Structures are given as structure tokens and as C-alpha cells.
mmCIF file of C-alpha atoms in Angstrom:
data_model
loop_
_atom_site.group_PDB
_atom_site.id
_atom_site.type_symbol
_atom_site.label_atom_id
_atom_site.label_comp_id
_atom_site.label_asym_id
_atom_site.label_seq_id
_atom_site.Cartn_x
_atom_site.Cartn_y
_atom_site.Cartn_z
ATOM 1 C CA MET A 1 -0.068 0.015 -0.097
ATOM 2 C CA ARG A 2 2.856 2.540 0.720
ATOM 3 C CA PHE A 3 4.510 1.857 -2.607
ATOM 4 C CA ILE A 4 1.280 3.076 -4.629
ATOM 5 C CA LEU A 5 2.000 6.766 -3.938
ATOM 6 C CA PRO A 6 5.567 6.909 -5.129
ATOM 7 C CA ILE A 7 4.659 5.008 -8.195
ATOM 8 C CA ALA A 8 1.880 7.288 -9.095
ATOM 9 C CA ILE A 9 4.141 10.142 -8.677
ATOM 10 C CA ALA A 10 6.633 8.549 -10.896
ATOM 11 C CA GLY A 11 4.161 7.733 -13.401
ATOM 12 C CA ILE A 12 2.761 11.336 -13.599
ATOM 13 C CA GLY A 13 6.302 12.700 -13.953
ATOM 14 C CA LEU A 14 6.880 10.168 -16.882
ATOM 15 C CA LEU A 15 3.711 11.372 -18.552
ATOM 16 C CA ALA A 16 4.674 14.931 -18.156
ATOM 17 C CA GLY A 17 7.970 14.353 -19.800
ATOM 18 C CA CYS A 18 6.115 12.948 -22.880
ATOM 19 C CA THR A 19 4.022 16.181 -23.586
ATOM 20 C CA PRO A 20 5.373 18.259 -26.333
ATOM 21 C CA ILE A 21 6.673 21.715 -25.431
ATOM 22 C CA ASP A 22 4.424 24.636 -26.509
ATOM 23 C CA THR A 23 6.842 27.213 -28.251
ATOM 24 C CA THR A 24 4.073 29.815 -29.053
ATOM 25 C CA LEU A 25 3.541 30.231 -25.246
ATOM 26 C CA GLY A 26 2.922 33.963 -24.725
ATOM 27 C CA ASP A 27 2.321 34.733 -28.432
ATOM 28 C CA SER A 28 -1.207 36.133 -27.786
ATOM 29 C CA VAL A 29 0.267 38.669 -25.503
ATOM 30 C CA LYS A 30 2.928 39.708 -27.807
ATOM 31 C CA THR A 31 0.377 39.880 -30.685
ATOM 32 C CA ASP A 32 -2.150 42.133 -28.622
ATOM 33 C CA TYR A 33 0.825 44.348 -27.625
ATOM 34 C CA ALA A 34 1.799 44.662 -31.238
ATOM 35 C CA LEU A 35 -1.766 45.653 -32.353
ATOM 36 C CA GLN A 36 -1.942 48.446 -29.793
ATOM 37 C CA THR A 37 1.455 50.003 -30.698
ATOM 38 C CA ILE A 38 1.098 53.159 -32.730
ATOM 39 C CA ASN A 39 2.795 53.181 -36.270
ATOM 40 C CA PRO A 40 6.031 55.315 -35.880
ATOM 41 C CA ASP A 41 6.305 56.008 -39.441
ATOM 42 C CA PRO A 42 2.659 56.438 -40.954
ATOM 43 C CA LYS A 43 2.349 56.606 -44.659
ATOM 44 C CA PRO A 44 0.225 59.717 -45.852
ATOM 45 C CA VAL A 45 -3.442 58.818 -46.902
ATOM 46 C CA PRO A 46 -5.169 60.612 -49.831
ATOM 47 C CA ALA A 47 -8.252 62.652 -48.762
ATOM 48 C CA GLU A 48 -10.519 60.457 -50.983
ATOM 49 C CA ALA A 49 -9.412 57.325 -49.117
ATOM 50 C CA ALA A 50 -9.750 58.982 -45.495
ATOM 51 C CA VAL A 51 -13.420 59.584 -45.994
ATOM 52 C CA MET A 52 -15.652 56.966 -44.402
ATOM 53 C CA GLU A 53 -17.912 55.158 -46.635
ATOM 54 C CA GLY A 54 -21.418 56.354 -46.421
ATOM 55 C CA GLY A 55 -20.362 59.382 -44.300
ATOM 56 C CA SER A 56 -20.840 63.035 -45.411
ATOM 57 C CA GLY A 57 -18.933 65.816 -43.857
ATOM 58 C CA THR A 58 -21.642 68.347 -44.771
ATOM 59 C CA GLN A 59 -24.351 66.380 -43.084
ATOM 60 C CA ALA A 60 -22.431 65.662 -40.038
ATOM 61 C CA ALA A 61 -21.596 69.438 -39.602
ATOM 62 C CA THR A 62 -25.166 70.434 -39.971
ATOM 63 C CA ALA A 63 -26.292 67.748 -37.474
ATOM 64 C CA ALA A 64 -23.666 68.969 -34.941
ATOM 65 C CA GLU A 65 -24.823 72.591 -35.489
ATOM 66 C CA ARG A 66 -28.558 71.523 -34.918
ATOM 67 C CA TYR A 67 -27.338 69.704 -31.657
ATOM 68 C CA ARG A 68 -25.627 72.748 -30.306
ATOM 69 C CA LYS A 69 -28.786 74.714 -31.005
ATOM 70 C CA GLY A 70 -30.991 72.134 -29.400
ATOM 71 C CA ALA A 71 -32.890 71.876 -32.560
ATOM 72 C CA VAL A 72 -32.377 68.139 -33.246
ATOM 73 C CA LYS A 73 -34.549 66.360 -35.716
ATOM 74 C CA GLN A 74 -36.749 63.516 -34.237
ATOM 75 C CA PRO A 75 -36.597 60.305 -36.282
ATOM 76 C CA GLN A 76 -39.413 59.258 -38.479
ATOM 77 C CA SER A 77 -41.402 56.170 -37.513
ATOM 78 C CA GLN A 78 -41.251 53.504 -40.065
ATOM 79 C CA SER A 79 -43.373 50.578 -40.541
ATOM 80 C CA THR A 80 -41.791 47.216 -40.905
ATOM 81 C CA SER A 81 -44.825 44.994 -41.521
ATOM 82 C CA ALA A 82 -45.078 43.566 -45.182
ATOM 83 C CA GLY A 83 -48.806 43.352 -44.929
ATOM 84 C CA SER A 84 -48.836 39.495 -45.173
ATOM 85 C CA GLY A 85 -50.775 38.442 -41.910
ATOM 86 C CA GLY A 86 -49.799 35.601 -39.816
ATOM 87 C CA GLY A 87 -47.496 35.524 -36.797
ATOM 88 C CA SER A 88 -48.980 35.345 -33.540
ATOM 89 C CA GLY A 89 -46.179 37.250 -31.520
ATOM 90 C CA GLY A 90 -45.714 34.393 -28.897
ATOM 91 C CA GLY A 91 -45.515 35.478 -25.333
ATOM 92 C CA GLY A 92 -48.549 34.190 -23.263
ATOM 93 C CA GLY A 93 -48.971 33.562 -19.713
ATOM 94 C CA GLY A 94 -50.785 36.650 -18.454
ATOM 95 C CA GLY A 95 -52.807 36.572 -15.354
ATOM 96 C CA SER A 96 -51.572 36.865 -11.766
ATOM 97 C CA PRO A 97 -48.447 35.328 -10.534
ATOM 98 C CA PRO A 98 -48.970 32.014 -8.623
ATOM 99 C CA SER A 99 -49.574 32.308 -4.874
ATOM 100 C CA SER A 100 -46.972 30.740 -2.365
ATOM 101 C CA ASN A 101 -49.543 29.468 0.228
#
């Protein structure tokens, strides 16, 4: 009975020696660090490429001016139903909660 523990420890040691060594250990930290580093030598970007797709500087400027003046446009409501009936909406239950008597 007293030989079981040393044999078990030796067995675990032998199994640990057979596992491959992970040489990429810590690469995720290095990658995250590199992604957050500012480019010390940025290349100039043409004005056409710097514009955000779908964005308009004129619309953004007028919207900011309306915000400053407190005259923000309220969004228009839109209907999303296609008018093809069906669909009950689920849910259910209703009524009062069960009593705990």
C-alpha cells in the first residue's frame, strides 16, 4: 500500500515528460501588444481614401450645429410589416403570479 503513492508520482512525472513543449506560449500577449502600438512611420493617406464610406462631412456638420442649438430632428417612425398576416407574436401567460401558500 505504501508503494502506490511513489509509483503514481513517478508515473505522472513520466507522462509529463512525454508532452510536447508549446513554443508559442505567450504569443497572444505579444500580438495584442503589437496591435496596440502606434505606427511610428505612418504613410500619408489621400483625402479620398480617408473619407468614411457612407459618411458626409456636410451632413455631419449640420447635424452637430442642430445639436448645439437644441433643434435636433426627431426620427421618423417606419413600419416594418409586409402586410402578409400571420405571426401570433408568442408570449403568453398573463394573469396573476402563482401564490405561495
